[in-house]
Amino acid sequence: MKLFAERGVDGVTVREIASAAGQKNHGAVGYHFGSKAELIRALVVDGARLIDARRHAELARIEADSGDPALEDVVRILVYPSIGLAEPGEEECYNRFVVLFAMTHRALFMDALAGQWNTGFQRCIKLLRARMSHLPPRLQTERIVFIESYLGAVLAARETRLADDSRAHSIWSTTEVLDHFIHTICAIVTAPAPDPS
């Protein structure tokens, strides 16, 4: 996944994958996954399942406590479940991987999700739309697209900076920056419609 996150899925060979995994047999990818494409699918689904389960659990917890979650809670559920996916001691790279993969192979990415590993995300989007009643449906859709892109880009940038050990990246390692990020997404939801003039 780290190789894919750094160079994209087309920039990594099966030989490099096997080597990075410590396998001398370059047929190991085919043996374990069938193909490079199936390995990529497994990586997408493994992370997406975990994120989706975390989002559903948080939505259930908030709904059991208070019913309708506040806007900030909904956005927090979009952000935090996508963080901390790596095993201890491993580099966080899932967001970089999926953002790059989805940008270059959108159909394959959506096929891997199969309409079932992003249902927590869809629930959050529905809750965000309910808070955009001040906007016509077309502008609501545009803002959802903005939020989706913004969410992926910022989380991927955060992973990139935190993986760079050539210097300190104090901004990205704080919860305050994530809280600020959440507030900016809330601002996208609540901003008034643009003046048509």
Coordinates of C-alpha atoms in Angstrom, one line a residue:
M1 CA 0.0 0.0 0.0
K2 CA 2.9 2.4 0.8
L3 CA 4.3 1.9 -2.7
F4 CA 0.9 2.5 -4.3
A5 CA 0.4 5.6 -2.1
E6 CA 3.7 7.0 -3.2
R7 CA 3.7 6.1 -6.9
G8 CA 0.2 5.1 -7.8
V9 CA -0.9 1.6 -8.8
D10 CA 0.4 1.9 -12.3
G11 CA 3.8 2.9 -11.1
V12 CA 4.5 -0.2 -9.1
T13 CA 5.4 -3.6 -10.5
V14 CA 4.4 -7.0 -9.1
R15 CA 8.2 -7.7 -8.7
E16 CA 8.5 -4.5 -6.5
I17 CA 5.4 -5.6 -4.4
A18 CA 6.9 -9.0 -3.8
S19 CA 10.3 -7.5 -2.9
A20 CA 8.8 -5.0 -0.5
A21 CA 6.9 -7.9 1.2
G22 CA 10.1 -9.8 1.6
Q23 CA 9.2 -12.4 -0.9
K24 CA 11.9 -13.8 -3.1
N25 CA 9.3 -15.5 -5.3
H26 CA 7.8 -12.8 -7.5
G27 CA 4.8 -15.0 -8.1
A28 CA 3.7 -14.5 -4.5
V29 CA 1.2 -11.8 -5.4
G30 CA -0.5 -14.1 -7.9
Y31 CA -0.4 -17.0 -5.5
H32 CA -1.9 -15.0 -2.6
F33 CA -4.3 -12.7 -4.4
G34 CA -4.6 -14.0 -8.0
S35 CA -3.4 -10.7 -9.5
K36 CA -2.2 -7.2 -8.8
A37 CA -5.8 -6.0 -9.4
E38 CA -7.1 -8.3 -6.7
L39 CA -4.4 -7.2 -4.3
I40 CA -5.5 -3.6 -4.9
R41 CA -9.1 -4.5 -4.4
A42 CA -8.3 -6.3 -1.1
L43 CA -6.4 -3.2 0.1
V44 CA -9.3 -0.9 -0.8
V45 CA -11.9 -3.1 0.8
D46 CA -9.9 -3.8 4.0
G47 CA -9.5 -0.1 4.8
A48 CA -13.1 0.8 3.7
R49 CA -14.6 -1.9 5.9
L50 CA -12.8 -0.6 8.9
I51 CA -13.7 3.0 8.2
D52 CA -17.3 2.0 7.5
A53 CA -17.6 0.0 10.7
R54 CA -16.2 2.9 12.7
R55 CA -18.6 5.4 11.1
H56 CA -21.6 3.2 11.8
A57 CA -20.6 2.6 15.4
E58 CA -20.2 6.4 16.0
L59 CA -23.5 7.2 14.3
A60 CA -25.2 4.5 16.4
R61 CA -23.6 5.8 19.6
I62 CA -24.6 9.4 19.0
E63 CA -28.1 8.5 17.8
A64 CA -28.6 6.4 20.9
D65 CA -27.4 9.3 23.1
S66 CA -29.1 12.3 21.5
G67 CA -31.1 11.2 18.5
D68 CA -30.2 13.6 15.7
P69 CA -26.4 14.3 15.7
A70 CA -25.1 17.9 15.5
L71 CA -23.4 19.1 12.3
E72 CA -20.0 19.0 13.9
D73 CA -20.6 15.4 15.1
V74 CA -21.5 14.3 11.6
V75 CA -18.4 15.9 10.1
R76 CA -16.2 14.4 12.9
I77 CA -17.6 11.0 11.9
L78 CA -16.4 11.7 8.3
V79 CA -12.9 12.6 9.5
Y80 CA -11.8 10.6 12.5
P81 CA -12.7 7.0 11.4
S82 CA -10.3 7.5 8.4
I83 CA -7.3 8.2 10.7
G84 CA -5.2 5.6 12.5
L85 CA -5.8 2.7 10.2
A86 CA -2.2 1.4 10.2
E87 CA -0.9 -1.2 12.6
P88 CA 1.4 0.2 15.3
G89 CA 4.8 1.0 13.9
E90 CA 3.5 1.1 10.3
E91 CA 3.2 4.3 8.2
E92 CA -0.3 5.7 7.7
C93 CA -0.9 5.6 3.9
Y94 CA -4.5 4.4 3.3
N95 CA -5.9 7.9 2.5
R96 CA -3.0 8.7 0.1
F97 CA -3.5 5.3 -1.6
V98 CA -7.3 5.6 -2.1
V99 CA -7.2 9.2 -3.1
L100 CA -4.7 8.6 -5.8
F101 CA -6.4 5.3 -6.9
A102 CA -9.8 6.9 -7.0
M103 CA -8.5 9.8 -9.1
T104 CA -6.8 7.6 -11.6
H105 CA -9.1 4.5 -11.6
R106 CA -12.5 5.8 -10.4
A107 CA -14.5 3.0 -11.9
L108 CA -12.3 0.3 -10.3
F109 CA -12.4 2.1 -7.0
M110 CA -16.2 2.3 -7.0
D111 CA -16.4 -1.4 -8.1
A112 CA -14.2 -2.4 -5.2
L113 CA -16.5 -0.6 -2.7
A114 CA -19.4 -2.5 -4.4
G115 CA -21.9 -0.1 -2.9
Q116 CA -21.5 -1.7 0.5
W117 CA -18.3 -0.4 2.1
N118 CA -19.2 3.3 2.1
T119 CA -22.7 3.1 3.6
G120 CA -21.5 5.0 6.7
F121 CA -20.2 7.8 4.5
Q122 CA -23.6 7.8 2.6
R123 CA -25.4 8.1 5.9
C124 CA -23.2 11.1 6.9
I125 CA -23.8 12.7 3.5
K126 CA -27.6 12.4 3.9
L127 CA -27.3 14.1 7.3
L128 CA -25.2 16.9 5.8
R129 CA -27.8 17.4 3.0
A130 CA -30.5 17.8 5.7
R131 CA -28.5 20.7 7.0
M132 CA -28.3 22.4 3.5
S133 CA -32.0 23.1 3.2
H134 CA -31.0 26.8 2.5
L135 CA -29.5 25.7 -0.8
P136 CA -31.2 24.4 -4.0
P137 CA -30.5 20.7 -4.7
R138 CA -27.9 21.5 -7.4
L139 CA -25.8 23.5 -5.0
Q140 CA -26.2 20.9 -2.3
T141 CA -24.8 18.3 -4.7
E142 CA -21.9 20.6 -5.6
R143 CA -21.0 21.1 -1.9
I144 CA -21.1 17.4 -1.3
V145 CA -18.6 16.9 -4.1
F146 CA -16.5 19.7 -2.7
I147 CA -16.6 18.1 0.8
E148 CA -15.7 14.6 -0.6
S149 CA -12.7 16.0 -2.5
Y150 CA -11.6 18.2 0.4
L151 CA -11.8 15.4 2.9
G152 CA -9.7 13.1 0.8
A153 CA -7.1 15.7 -0.2
V154 CA -6.5 17.0 3.4
L155 CA -6.3 13.6 5.0
A156 CA -3.9 12.4 2.2
A157 CA -1.8 15.6 2.7
R158 CA -1.7 15.0 6.4
E159 CA -0.5 11.4 5.9
T160 CA 2.2 12.7 3.5
R161 CA 3.5 15.3 5.9
L162 CA 3.5 12.9 8.9
A163 CA 5.4 10.3 6.8
D164 CA 8.1 12.9 6.0
D165 CA 10.7 12.5 8.7
S166 CA 13.1 15.0 7.2
R167 CA 11.6 17.7 9.4
A168 CA 9.0 18.3 12.0
H169 CA 5.4 18.9 10.9
S170 CA 3.9 20.1 14.1
I171 CA 0.7 21.4 12.6
W172 CA -0.4 18.1 11.2
S173 CA 0.2 16.1 14.4
T174 CA -2.2 18.0 16.5
T175 CA -5.9 17.4 17.2
E176 CA -6.4 21.1 17.0
V177 CA -5.7 21.1 13.2
L178 CA -8.2 18.3 12.8
D179 CA -10.8 20.3 14.8
H180 CA -10.1 23.3 12.6
F181 CA -10.5 21.1 9.5
I182 CA -13.8 19.9 10.9
H183 CA -15.0 23.5 11.4
T184 CA -14.0 24.4 7.8
I185 CA -16.1 21.5 6.5
C186 CA -19.0 22.7 8.6
A187 CA -18.6 26.1 7.0
I188 CA -18.9 24.6 3.6
V189 CA -22.3 23.1 4.7
T190 CA -23.6 26.2 6.3
A191 CA -22.3 28.9 4.0
P192 CA -25.1 30.9 2.2
A193 CA -25.9 30.4 -1.4
P194 CA -23.7 32.6 -3.7
D195 CA -25.2 35.9 -4.8
P196 CA -26.6 35.3 -8.3
S197 CA -25.6 38.8 -9.5

